[in-house]
């Protein structure tokens, strides 16, 4: 269970086909199947804000849930499903009999931001998950896979059934282009655009563009296609929020020479 802004978020496992659902990502459970679930209660605890199955065609369980500063929901557990939902996955396929998984949902709980298997050829289970202020996920669990994926490991070889800790980061490649509206510039006011693109593979959150205006220019307006802009001591700051992979935003800026 996790709590944020007086809302309770719960993860677990269910075998109930009539488990209560609200705006689910997965809306049905096959006979004799067991799925993980993720649900959020409203602030009074009197109703569900959302509730969904989370799993594939086999045995799945959601063992831990956490939230980042923006309200996105992170879940880990274990899966035996070849069809567990994956999105922008560093490990897109089931590697053994049971793998851990890590799934990020949007704050409304209605879509998957990323989801990946995590494991080797034996049994792996994610038991806990936490976040840092940058949105990196830290997963702890246990593994009996000698080929469990490791990077810069403190312990590089499996001893028996071992604990693991894994950091799953955000990888977003952002580009910014600055272009004027006419060349050469002959009239006033002058206009130019700042175009930001996310080349992926992950969503980019908290995107901020900073542009310092020369002292010879006065800002007339700065209009982004999403988010807001503000000026402080000739420094234009635009907070654009989240950019999905392959998405972009444009800031139209108008200035007057002084």
Coordinates of N, CA and C in Angstrom, one line a residue:
X1 N 0.8 -1.2 0.0 CA 0.0 0.0 0.0 C 0.9 1.2 0.0
X2 N 0.4 2.3 -0.7 CA 1.1 3.6 -0.7 C 0.0 4.7 -0.5
X3 N 0.4 5.8 0.1 CA -0.5 6.9 0.3 C 0.1 8.2 -0.2
X4 N -0.7 8.9 -0.9 CA -0.3 10.2 -1.5 C -1.5 11.1 -1.5
X5 N -1.4 12.3 -1.0 CA -2.5 13.3 -1.0 C -3.8 12.7 -0.5
X6 N -3.7 11.9 0.6 CA -4.8 11.3 1.3 C -5.5 10.2 0.5
X7 N -4.9 9.8 -0.6 CA -5.4 8.7 -1.4 C -4.6 7.4 -1.1
X8 N -5.3 6.3 -1.0 CA -4.6 5.0 -0.7 C -4.5 4.2 -2.0
X9 N -3.3 3.7 -2.3 CA -3.1 2.9 -3.5 C -2.7 1.5 -3.0
X10 N -3.3 0.5 -3.6 CA -3.2 -0.8 -3.2 C -2.8 -1.7 -4.3
X11 N -1.8 -2.6 -4.1 CA -1.5 -3.7 -5.1 C -1.6 -5.0 -4.4
X12 N -1.8 -6.0 -5.3 CA -2.0 -7.4 -4.7 C -2.2 -8.4 -5.8
X13 N -2.9 -9.5 -5.4 CA -3.2 -10.5 -6.4 C -4.7 -10.9 -6.2
X14 N -5.3 -11.3 -7.3 CA -6.7 -11.8 -7.2 C -7.0 -12.9 -8.2
X15 N -7.9 -13.8 -7.8 CA -8.4 -14.9 -8.7 C -9.8 -14.6 -9.0
X16 N -10.3 -13.4 -8.6 CA -11.8 -13.1 -8.8 C -12.1 -12.5 -10.1
X17 N -12.9 -13.1 -11.0 CA -13.2 -12.5 -12.2 C -14.1 -11.3 -12.1
X18 N -14.8 -11.2 -10.9 CA -15.7 -10.1 -10.6 C -15.0 -9.1 -9.7
X19 N -13.7 -9.1 -9.7 CA -13.0 -8.1 -8.9 C -13.4 -6.7 -9.3
X20 N -13.7 -5.8 -8.4 CA -14.2 -4.4 -8.7 C -13.2 -3.6 -9.6
X21 N -13.7 -3.2 -10.7 CA -12.8 -2.4 -11.7 C -13.4 -1.1 -12.0
X22 N -12.5 -0.1 -12.1 CA -12.9 1.3 -12.5 C -11.9 1.8 -13.5
X23 N -12.3 2.1 -14.7 CA -11.4 2.5 -15.8 C -10.2 1.6 -15.9
X24 N -10.4 0.3 -16.1 CA -9.2 -0.6 -16.1 C -8.4 -0.6 -17.3
X25 N -7.1 -0.9 -17.2 CA -6.2 -1.2 -18.3 C -6.5 -2.5 -18.8
X26 N -6.7 -3.5 -18.0 CA -7.1 -4.9 -18.3 C -8.4 -5.2 -17.6
X27 N -9.4 -5.6 -18.4 CA -10.8 -5.6 -17.8 C -11.3 -7.0 -17.6
X28 N -10.6 -8.1 -17.9 CA -11.1 -9.4 -17.7 C -10.0 -10.3 -17.2
X29 N -10.5 -11.4 -16.5 CA -9.6 -12.4 -16.0 C -10.1 -13.8 -16.5
X30 N -9.2 -14.6 -17.0 CA -9.6 -15.9 -17.6 C -9.8 -16.8 -16.4
X31 N -10.6 -17.9 -16.7 CA -10.9 -18.9 -15.7 C -9.6 -19.5 -15.2
X32 N -9.5 -19.7 -13.9 CA -8.4 -20.4 -13.2 C -7.1 -19.6 -13.4
X33 N -7.2 -18.3 -13.7 CA -6.1 -17.4 -13.8 C -5.9 -16.6 -12.5
X34 N -4.7 -16.1 -12.3 CA -4.5 -15.2 -11.2 C -3.7 -14.0 -11.7
X35 N -4.2 -12.8 -11.4 CA -3.6 -11.6 -11.9 C -3.2 -10.7 -10.7
X36 N -2.2 -9.9 -11.0 CA -2.0 -8.8 -10.1 C -3.1 -7.7 -10.2
X37 N -3.2 -6.8 -9.3 CA -4.2 -5.7 -9.4 C -3.5 -4.5 -8.8
X38 N -4.0 -3.3 -9.3 CA -3.6 -2.0 -8.7 C -4.9 -1.2 -8.6
X39 N -5.2 -0.6 -7.4 CA -6.4 0.1 -7.2 C -6.1 1.4 -6.4
X40 N -6.8 2.4 -6.5 CA -6.7 3.6 -5.7 C -8.1 4.0 -5.2
X41 N -8.1 4.3 -3.9 CA -9.3 4.8 -3.2 C -9.4 6.3 -3.2
X42 N -10.6 6.9 -3.2 CA -10.7 8.3 -3.1 C -10.3 8.7 -1.7
X43 N -10.3 10.0 -1.4 CA -9.7 10.5 -0.1 C -10.6 10.1 1.1
X44 N -11.8 9.9 0.9 CA -12.7 9.4 2.0 C -12.7 7.9 2.2
X45 N -12.1 7.2 1.2 CA -12.1 5.7 1.2 C -13.5 5.1 0.9
X46 N -14.4 5.9 0.3 CA -15.7 5.4 0.1 C -15.9 4.9 -1.3
X47 N -15.0 5.1 -2.2 CA -15.1 4.6 -3.6 C -13.7 4.5 -4.2
X48 N -13.7 3.8 -5.3 CA -12.4 3.6 -6.1 C -12.3 4.7 -7.1
X49 N -11.1 5.3 -7.2 CA -10.8 6.2 -8.3 C -10.5 5.4 -9.5
X50 N -9.7 4.4 -9.4 CA -9.4 3.4 -10.5 C -9.1 2.1 -9.9
X51 N -9.3 1.1 -10.7 CA -8.9 -0.3 -10.3 C -8.7 -1.1 -11.6
X52 N -7.6 -1.9 -11.6 CA -7.4 -2.7 -12.9 C -6.7 -4.0 -12.5
X53 N -6.9 -5.0 -13.4 CA -6.1 -6.2 -13.4 C -4.7 -5.7 -14.0
X54 N -3.7 -6.4 -13.6 CA -2.3 -6.2 -14.2 C -1.7 -7.6 -14.3
X55 N -1.6 -8.1 -15.6 CA -1.1 -9.4 -15.8 C -1.3 -9.9 -17.2
X56 N -0.9 -11.1 -17.4 CA -1.1 -11.8 -18.7 C -2.0 -13.0 -18.6
X57 N -1.6 -14.1 -19.3 CA -2.4 -15.3 -19.4 C -2.1 -16.3 -18.3
X58 N -1.1 -16.0 -17.5 CA -0.7 -17.0 -16.5 C -0.7 -16.3 -15.1
X59 N 0.2 -16.9 -14.2 CA 0.2 -16.5 -12.8 C 0.9 -15.2 -12.6
X60 N 0.3 -14.1 -12.1 CA 0.9 -12.8 -11.9 C 0.5 -12.3 -10.5
X61 N 1.4 -11.6 -9.8 CA 1.1 -11.0 -8.6 C 1.9 -9.7 -8.4
X62 N 1.2 -8.6 -7.9 CA 1.7 -7.3 -7.7 C 2.0 -7.2 -6.2
X63 N 3.3 -7.1 -5.9 CA 3.7 -7.2 -4.5 C 4.0 -5.9 -3.8
X64 N 4.2 -4.8 -4.6 CA 4.6 -3.5 -4.0 C 4.2 -2.4 -4.9
X65 N 3.8 -1.3 -4.4 CA 3.4 -0.1 -5.1 C 4.0 1.1 -4.5
X66 N 4.4 2.1 -5.3 CA 5.0 3.4 -4.9 C 4.6 4.5 -5.9
X67 N 4.7 5.7 -5.4 CA 4.4 6.9 -6.3 C 5.5 7.8 -6.3
X68 N 5.7 8.5 -7.5 CA 6.7 9.6 -7.6 C 6.1 10.9 -7.3
X69 N 6.9 12.0 -7.4 CA 6.4 13.3 -7.0 C 5.3 13.8 -7.9
X70 N 5.2 13.3 -9.1 CA 4.2 13.7 -10.0 C 2.9 12.9 -9.9
X71 N 2.9 11.9 -9.1 CA 1.7 11.0 -8.9 C 1.7 9.8 -9.8
X72 N 2.7 9.6 -10.6 CA 2.8 8.3 -11.4 C 3.0 7.1 -10.5
X73 N 2.4 6.0 -10.9 CA 2.3 4.8 -10.0 C 3.3 3.7 -10.5
X74 N 4.1 3.2 -9.6 CA 5.1 2.1 -10.0 C 4.7 0.9 -9.2
X75 N 4.8 -0.3 -9.9 CA 4.4 -1.5 -9.3 C 5.5 -2.6 -9.7
X76 N 5.8 -3.4 -8.7 CA 6.6 -4.6 -9.0 C 6.0 -5.8 -8.4
X77 N 6.5 -7.0 -8.9 CA 5.9 -8.3 -8.4 C 6.6 -9.4 -9.2
X78 N 5.8 -10.4 -9.6 CA 6.3 -11.5 -10.4 C 5.3 -11.9 -11.4
X79 N 5.7 -12.5 -12.5 CA 4.9 -13.0 -13.5 C 5.4 -14.2 -14.2
X80 N 4.5 -15.1 -14.6 CA 4.8 -16.3 -15.4 C 4.2 -16.2 -16.8
X81 N 3.7 -15.0 -17.1 CA 3.0 -14.8 -18.3 C 3.9 -14.4 -19.5
X82 N 3.7 -15.1 -20.6 CA 4.4 -14.7 -21.8 C 3.8 -13.4 -22.4
X83 N 2.6 -13.1 -22.0 CA 1.8 -12.0 -22.6 C 1.6 -10.9 -21.6
X84 N 2.5 -10.8 -20.5 CA 2.5 -9.7 -19.6 C 2.7 -8.4 -20.4
X85 N 1.9 -7.3 -20.1 CA 2.0 -6.1 -20.9 C 3.4 -5.5 -20.8
X86 N 4.0 -5.2 -21.9 CA 5.3 -4.5 -21.9 C 5.2 -3.2 -22.7
X87 N 6.0 -2.2 -22.3 CA 6.0 -0.9 -23.0 C 7.4 -0.3 -22.8
X88 N 8.1 0.1 -23.8 CA 9.4 0.6 -23.7 C 10.3 -0.2 -22.8
X89 N 10.3 -1.5 -23.0 CA 10.9 -2.4 -22.0 C 12.4 -2.7 -22.3
X90 N 13.3 -2.5 -21.3 CA 14.7 -3.0 -21.5 C 14.8 -4.5 -21.6
X91 N 13.8 -5.2 -21.0 CA 13.7 -6.7 -21.2 C 12.3 -7.0 -21.6
X92 N 12.0 -7.2 -22.9 CA 10.7 -7.3 -23.4 C 10.1 -8.7 -23.4
X93 N 10.9 -9.7 -23.0 CA 10.4 -11.1 -23.0 C 10.7 -11.8 -21.7
X94 N 9.8 -12.7 -21.4 CA 9.9 -13.6 -20.2 C 11.2 -14.4 -20.4
X95 N 12.1 -14.4 -19.4 CA 13.4 -15.1 -19.6 C 13.4 -16.5 -18.9
X96 N 12.5 -16.7 -17.9 CA 12.6 -18.0 -17.2 C 11.2 -18.4 -16.8
X97 N 11.1 -19.3 -15.8 CA 9.8 -19.7 -15.4 C 9.0 -18.6 -14.7
X98 N 9.6 -17.8 -13.9 CA 9.0 -16.7 -13.3 C 10.0 -15.5 -13.3
X99 N 9.5 -14.4 -13.7 CA 10.3 -13.2 -13.8 C 9.7 -12.1 -12.9
X100 N 10.5 -11.2 -12.3 CA 10.0 -10.0 -11.7 C 9.5 -9.1 -12.9
X101 N 8.7 -8.1 -12.5 CA 8.3 -7.1 -13.5 C 8.4 -5.7 -12.8
X102 N 8.5 -4.7 -13.6 CA 8.4 -3.3 -13.1 C 7.5 -2.6 -14.1
X103 N 6.4 -2.0 -13.6 CA 5.4 -1.3 -14.4 C 5.2 0.1 -13.9
X104 N 5.2 1.1 -14.8 CA 4.8 2.4 -14.4 C 3.5 2.8 -15.0
X105 N 2.5 3.3 -14.2 CA 1.2 3.8 -14.7 C 1.2 5.3 -14.6
X106 N 0.4 5.9 -15.5 CA 0.1 7.3 -15.4 C -0.6 7.6 -14.1
X107 N -0.6 8.9 -13.7 CA -1.3 9.2 -12.4 C -2.7 8.8 -12.3
X108 N -3.4 8.8 -13.4 CA -4.8 8.4 -13.4 C -5.0 6.9 -13.3
X109 N -3.9 6.1 -13.5 CA -4.0 4.7 -13.5 C -4.6 4.1 -14.7
X110 N -4.7 4.8 -15.8 CA -5.5 4.4 -17.0 C -4.6 4.0 -18.2
X111 N -3.3 4.2 -18.1 CA -2.4 3.8 -19.1 C -1.0 3.4 -18.6
X112 N -0.3 2.6 -19.3 CA 1.0 2.2 -19.0 C 2.1 3.1 -19.6
X113 N 2.9 3.7 -18.8 CA 4.0 4.5 -19.3 C 5.2 3.7 -19.7
X114 N 5.6 2.7 -18.9 CA 6.6 1.7 -19.3 C 6.3 0.4 -18.5
X115 N 6.7 -0.7 -19.0 CA 6.6 -1.9 -18.3 C 7.6 -2.9 -18.8
X116 N 8.2 -3.7 -18.0 CA 9.3 -4.6 -18.4 C 9.4 -5.8 -17.5
X117 N 9.8 -6.9 -18.1 CA 10.2 -8.1 -17.3 C 11.6 -7.7 -16.7
X118 N 11.9 -8.5 -15.6 CA 13.2 -8.3 -15.0 C 13.6 -9.7 -14.4
X119 N 14.6 -10.3 -15.1 CA 15.0 -11.6 -14.6 C 15.8 -12.4 -15.5
X120 N 16.2 -13.7 -15.1 CA 17.0 -14.6 -15.9 C 16.2 -15.9 -16.1
X121 N 16.9 -17.0 -16.3 CA 16.3 -18.2 -16.7 C 15.6 -19.0 -15.6
X122 N 15.8 -18.6 -14.3 CA 15.1 -19.3 -13.2 C 14.0 -18.5 -12.6
X123 N 13.9 -18.4 -11.3 CA 12.8 -17.7 -10.6 C 13.3 -16.4 -10.1
X124 N 12.6 -15.3 -10.4 CA 12.9 -13.9 -9.9 C 11.6 -13.3 -9.5
X125 N 11.7 -12.6 -8.3 CA 10.5 -11.9 -7.8 C 10.9 -10.5 -7.3
X126 N 10.1 -9.5 -7.7 CA 10.2 -8.2 -7.2 C 9.4 -8.0 -5.9
X127 N 10.0 -7.7 -4.8 CA 9.3 -7.6 -3.5 C 9.0 -6.2 -3.1
X128 N 9.8 -5.2 -3.5 CA 9.6 -3.8 -3.1 C 10.1 -2.9 -4.1
X129 N 9.6 -1.7 -4.1 CA 9.9 -0.6 -5.1 C 9.9 0.7 -4.4
X130 N 10.8 1.6 -4.8 CA 10.9 3.0 -4.3 C 11.4 3.9 -5.4
X131 N 11.2 5.2 -5.2 CA 11.6 6.2 -6.2 C 12.5 7.3 -5.6
X132 N 13.3 7.9 -6.5 CA 14.0 9.1 -6.1 C 13.3 10.3 -6.7
X133 N 13.8 11.5 -6.4 CA 13.2 12.7 -6.9 C 13.2 12.9 -8.4
X134 N 14.1 12.1 -9.1 CA 14.2 12.2 -10.5 C 13.3 11.2 -11.3
X135 N 12.6 10.3 -10.5 CA 11.7 9.4 -11.1 C 12.4 8.0 -11.4
X136 N 13.6 7.8 -11.0 CA 14.3 6.5 -11.1 C 13.6 5.5 -10.2
X137 N 13.4 4.3 -10.6 CA 12.8 3.3 -9.8 C 13.9 2.4 -9.3
X138 N 13.8 2.0 -8.0 CA 14.7 1.1 -7.3 C 13.9 -0.1 -6.9
X139 N 14.2 -1.3 -7.4 CA 13.5 -2.5 -7.1 C 14.4 -3.5 -6.3
X140 N 13.8 -4.1 -5.3 CA 14.5 -5.1 -4.5 C 13.6 -6.4 -4.6
X141 N 14.3 -7.5 -4.5 CA 13.7 -8.8 -4.6 C 14.6 -10.0 -4.4
X142 N 14.2 -11.1 -4.9 CA 15.1 -12.3 -4.8 C 15.2 -13.0 -6.1
X143 N 16.3 -13.6 -6.4 CA 16.6 -14.3 -7.7 C 17.3 -15.6 -7.5
X144 N 17.0 -16.6 -8.3 CA 17.8 -17.8 -8.3 C 18.4 -18.0 -9.7
X145 N 18.5 -16.9 -10.5 CA 19.0 -16.9 -11.9 C 20.4 -16.5 -11.9
X146 N 21.3 -17.3 -12.3 CA 22.7 -17.0 -12.4 C 23.0 -15.9 -13.5
X147 N 22.0 -15.8 -14.5 CA 22.2 -14.8 -15.5 C 21.2 -13.6 -15.3
X148 N 20.8 -13.4 -14.1 CA 20.1 -12.2 -13.8 C 20.8 -11.0 -14.3
X149 N 20.1 -10.0 -15.0 CA 20.8 -8.9 -15.6 C 21.4 -8.0 -14.5
X150 N 22.7 -7.8 -14.7 CA 23.5 -6.9 -13.8 C 24.3 -5.9 -14.6
X151 N 24.4 -4.7 -14.0 CA 25.3 -3.6 -14.5 C 26.0 -3.0 -13.3
X152 N 27.3 -3.0 -13.4 CA 28.2 -2.5 -12.3 C 27.8 -3.2 -11.0
X153 N 27.9 -4.5 -10.9 CA 27.4 -5.2 -9.7 C 28.3 -5.1 -8.6
X154 N 27.8 -4.9 -7.4 CA 28.6 -5.1 -6.2 C 29.0 -6.6 -6.0
X155 N 28.0 -7.5 -6.3 CA 28.3 -8.9 -6.3 C 27.9 -9.5 -7.7
X156 N 28.9 -10.0 -8.4 CA 28.7 -10.3 -9.8 C 28.2 -11.8 -10.0
X157 N 28.3 -12.6 -9.0 CA 27.9 -14.0 -9.2 C 26.9 -14.4 -8.2
X158 N 26.0 -15.3 -8.7 CA 24.9 -15.9 -7.8 C 25.5 -16.9 -6.8
X159 N 25.2 -16.7 -5.5 CA 25.7 -17.6 -4.5 C 24.7 -18.8 -4.3
X160 N 23.4 -18.5 -4.2 CA 22.3 -19.5 -4.0 C 21.1 -18.9 -4.5
X161 N 20.1 -18.6 -3.7 CA 19.0 -17.7 -4.0 C 19.3 -16.4 -3.3
X162 N 19.6 -15.4 -4.1 CA 20.1 -14.2 -3.6 C 19.1 -13.0 -3.7
X163 N 19.4 -12.0 -2.9 CA 18.6 -10.8 -3.0 C 19.2 -10.0 -4.2
X164 N 18.4 -9.1 -4.8 CA 18.9 -8.2 -5.8 C 18.3 -6.8 -5.5
X165 N 19.1 -5.8 -6.0 CA 18.6 -4.4 -6.1 C 18.9 -3.9 -7.5
X166 N 17.9 -3.3 -8.1 CA 18.0 -2.9 -9.5 C 17.5 -1.5 -9.6
X167 N 18.2 -0.6 -10.3 CA 17.8 0.7 -10.6 C 17.3 0.8 -12.1
X168 N 16.1 1.2 -12.3 CA 15.6 1.4 -13.7 C 15.4 2.9 -13.9
X169 N 16.2 3.5 -14.8 CA 16.3 4.9 -15.0 C 15.4 5.3 -16.2
X170 N 15.3 6.6 -16.4 CA 14.6 7.2 -17.5 C 15.6 7.6 -18.5
X171 N 15.3 7.2 -19.8 CA 16.1 7.5 -20.9 C 15.3 8.3 -21.9
X172 N 15.5 9.6 -22.0 CA 14.8 10.4 -22.9 C 15.9 11.3 -23.6
X173 N 15.8 11.3 -24.9 CA 16.8 12.1 -25.7 C 16.0 13.3 -26.2
X174 N 16.3 14.5 -25.6 CA 15.6 15.7 -26.0 C 16.5 16.6 -26.9
X175 N 15.9 17.2 -27.9 CA 16.6 18.2 -28.7 C 15.8 19.5 -28.7
X176 N 16.6 20.6 -28.9 CA 16.0 21.9 -28.9 C 16.6 22.7 -30.1
X177 N 15.7 23.3 -30.9 CA 16.0 24.1 -32.0 C 15.5 25.5 -31.9
X178 N 16.3 26.5 -32.2 CA 15.9 27.9 -32.1 C 16.0 28.5 -33.5
X179 N 14.8 29.0 -34.0 CA 14.7 29.6 -35.3 C 14.0 30.9 -35.3
X180 N 14.6 31.8 -36.1 CA 13.8 33.1 -36.2 C 12.8 33.0 -37.4
X181 N 11.9 34.0 -37.4 CA 10.8 33.9 -38.4 C 11.1 34.5 -39.7
X182 N 12.2 35.3 -39.8 CA 12.6 35.9 -41.1 C 14.1 36.1 -41.0
X183 N 14.7 36.0 -42.2 CA 16.1 36.1 -42.2 C 16.5 36.7 -43.6
X184 N 17.0 38.0 -43.7 CA 17.4 38.8 -42.5 C 16.2 39.4 -41.8
X185 N 16.4 39.8 -40.6 CA 15.4 40.5 -39.8 C 15.4 42.0 -40.1
X186 N 14.2 42.5 -40.6 CA 14.2 43.9 -41.0 C 13.1 44.7 -40.3
X187 N 12.2 44.0 -39.6 CA 11.1 44.7 -39.0 C 11.0 44.3 -37.5
X188 N 10.2 45.2 -36.8 CA 9.9 44.9 -35.4 C 8.4 44.9 -35.2
X189 N 7.9 44.0 -34.3 CA 8.7 43.2 -33.4 C 9.3 42.0 -34.1
X190 N 10.3 41.4 -33.4 CA 10.9 40.2 -33.9 C 10.3 38.9 -33.3
X191 N 10.2 37.9 -34.1 CA 9.6 36.6 -33.5 C 10.6 35.5 -33.8
X192 N 10.6 34.5 -32.9 CA 11.4 33.3 -33.1 C 10.7 32.1 -32.4
X193 N 11.1 30.9 -32.7 CA 10.5 29.8 -32.0 C 11.6 28.9 -31.4
X194 N 11.2 28.3 -30.3 CA 12.0 27.2 -29.6 C 11.2 25.9 -29.7
X195 N 11.8 25.0 -30.4 CA 11.1 23.7 -30.7 C 11.8 22.6 -29.9
X196 N 11.1 21.9 -29.1 CA 11.6 20.8 -28.3 C 11.0 19.5 -28.7
X197 N 11.9 18.5 -29.0 CA 11.4 17.2 -29.4 C 12.0 16.1 -28.5
X198 N 11.1 15.1 -28.2 CA 11.6 14.0 -27.4 C 11.8 12.8 -28.3
X199 N 13.0 12.4 -28.5 CA 13.4 11.3 -29.4 C 13.3 9.9 -28.7
X200 N 12.8 9.9 -27.5 CA 12.6 8.7 -26.8 C 13.9 8.1 -26.2
X201 N 13.8 6.8 -25.8 CA 12.6 5.9 -25.9 C 11.6 6.1 -24.8
X202 N 11.9 6.9 -23.7 CA 11.0 7.0 -22.6 C 10.3 8.4 -22.6
X203 N 9.2 8.5 -21.9 CA 8.6 9.8 -21.8 C 9.6 10.7 -21.0
X204 N 9.6 12.0 -21.3 CA 10.4 13.0 -20.6 C 9.4 13.8 -19.7
X205 N 9.7 13.8 -18.4 CA 8.9 14.5 -17.5 C 9.6 15.7 -16.9
X206 N 8.8 16.7 -16.5 CA 9.4 17.9 -16.0 C 10.2 18.7 -17.0
X207 N 9.8 18.7 -18.3 CA 10.7 19.4 -19.3 C 10.6 20.9 -19.1
X208 N 11.8 21.5 -19.0 CA 12.0 22.9 -18.8 C 12.9 23.5 -19.8
X209 N 12.5 24.6 -20.5 CA 13.4 25.3 -21.4 C 13.7 26.6 -20.9
X210 N 15.0 27.0 -20.9 CA 15.5 28.3 -20.4 C 16.2 29.0 -21.5
X211 N 15.8 30.3 -21.8 CA 16.4 31.1 -22.8 C 16.7 32.5 -22.2
X212 N 17.9 32.9 -22.3 CA 18.3 34.2 -21.8 C 18.2 35.2 -22.9
X213 N 17.5 36.3 -22.6 CA 17.3 37.3 -23.6 C 18.4 38.4 -23.5
X214 N 18.9 38.8 -24.6 CA 19.9 39.9 -24.5 C 19.3 41.2 -23.9
X215 N 20.1 42.0 -23.3 CA 19.6 43.2 -22.7 C 19.0 44.2 -23.7
X216 N 19.3 44.0 -24.9 CA 18.7 44.9 -26.0 C 17.3 44.5 -26.4
X217 N 16.8 43.4 -25.8 CA 15.4 43.0 -26.3 C 14.5 43.0 -25.1
X218 N 13.2 43.4 -25.4 CA 12.1 43.4 -24.4 C 11.1 42.3 -24.8
X219 N 10.8 41.5 -23.9 CA 9.8 40.4 -24.2 C 8.4 41.0 -24.4
X220 N 7.7 40.6 -25.5 CA 6.3 40.9 -25.7 C 5.5 39.7 -25.2
X221 N 5.8 38.6 -25.7 CA 5.0 37.4 -25.3 C 5.8 36.1 -25.5
X222 N 5.5 35.1 -24.8 CA 6.0 33.7 -25.0 C 4.9 32.7 -24.9
X223 N 4.5 32.1 -26.0 CA 3.4 31.2 -26.0 C 3.8 29.8 -26.3
X224 N 3.7 28.9 -25.4 CA 4.0 27.5 -25.7 C 2.8 26.7 -26.1
X225 N 3.0 25.7 -26.9 CA 1.9 24.8 -27.2 C 1.4 23.9 -26.1
X226 N 2.2 23.8 -25.0 CA 1.8 23.2 -23.8 C 2.6 23.8 -22.6
X227 N 2.0 23.9 -21.4 CA 2.7 24.4 -20.3 C 2.6 25.9 -20.2
X228 N 3.6 26.5 -19.4 CA 3.6 28.0 -19.2 C 5.0 28.5 -19.3
X229 N 5.1 29.8 -19.5 CA 6.3 30.5 -19.6 C 6.3 31.7 -18.7
X230 N 7.5 32.1 -18.1 CA 7.6 33.3 -17.3 C 9.0 33.9 -17.5
X231 N 9.0 35.2 -17.2 CA 10.3 36.0 -17.4 C 10.7 36.5 -16.0
X232 N 12.1 36.3 -15.7 CA 12.6 36.8 -14.5 C 14.0 37.3 -14.8
X233 N 14.3 38.6 -14.7 CA 15.6 39.2 -15.0 C 16.2 38.8 -16.3
X234 N 15.4 38.9 -17.4 CA 15.8 38.6 -18.7 C 15.9 37.1 -19.0
X235 N 15.6 36.2 -18.0 CA 15.7 34.8 -18.2 C 14.2 34.3 -18.5
X236 N 14.0 33.8 -19.7 CA 12.7 33.2 -20.0 C 12.7 31.7 -19.6
X237 N 11.8 31.3 -18.8 CA 11.7 29.9 -18.4 C 10.3 29.3 -18.7
X238 N 10.4 28.2 -19.5 CA 9.1 27.6 -19.9 C 9.0 26.2 -19.3
X239 N 8.0 25.9 -18.5 CA 7.8 24.6 -18.0 C 6.8 23.9 -18.8
X240 N 7.2 22.9 -19.5 CA 6.4 22.2 -20.6 C 5.8 20.9 -20.1
X241 N 6.1 20.5 -18.9 CA 5.5 19.3 -18.4 C 6.1 18.0 -19.0
X242 N 5.2 17.1 -19.4 CA 5.7 15.8 -20.0 C 5.6 15.8 -21.5
X243 N 6.6 15.2 -22.1 CA 6.6 15.0 -23.5 C 6.7 13.5 -23.8
X244 N 5.8 12.9 -24.5 CA 5.8 11.5 -24.8 C 6.9 11.2 -25.8
X245 N 7.3 10.0 -26.0 CA 8.3 9.7 -27.1 C 7.7 10.1 -28.4
X246 N 8.6 10.7 -29.2 CA 8.2 11.2 -30.6 C 7.3 12.4 -30.5
X247 N 7.1 13.0 -29.4 CA 6.2 14.2 -29.2 C 7.1 15.4 -29.1
X248 N 6.5 16.6 -29.3 CA 7.3 17.8 -29.3 C 6.4 19.0 -28.8
X249 N 7.0 20.1 -28.5 CA 6.3 21.3 -28.1 C 7.1 22.5 -28.8
X250 N 6.3 23.5 -29.1 CA 6.9 24.7 -29.7 C 6.5 25.9 -28.8
X251 N 7.5 26.8 -28.6 CA 7.4 28.0 -27.9 C 7.5 29.2 -28.9
X252 N 6.5 30.0 -29.1 CA 6.6 31.1 -30.0 C 6.9 32.4 -29.1
X253 N 8.0 33.1 -29.5 CA 8.5 34.2 -28.7 C 8.5 35.5 -29.5
X254 N 7.9 36.5 -29.0 CA 7.9 37.8 -29.6 C 8.7 38.8 -28.8
X255 N 9.6 39.5 -29.4 CA 10.5 40.5 -28.7 C 10.6 41.8 -29.5
X256 N 10.9 42.9 -28.8 CA 11.1 44.2 -29.4 C 12.5 44.7 -29.1
X257 N 13.3 45.2 -30.1 CA 14.6 45.8 -29.7 C 14.4 47.1 -29.0
X258 N 15.3 47.3 -28.0 CA 15.2 48.6 -27.2 C 16.3 49.5 -27.6

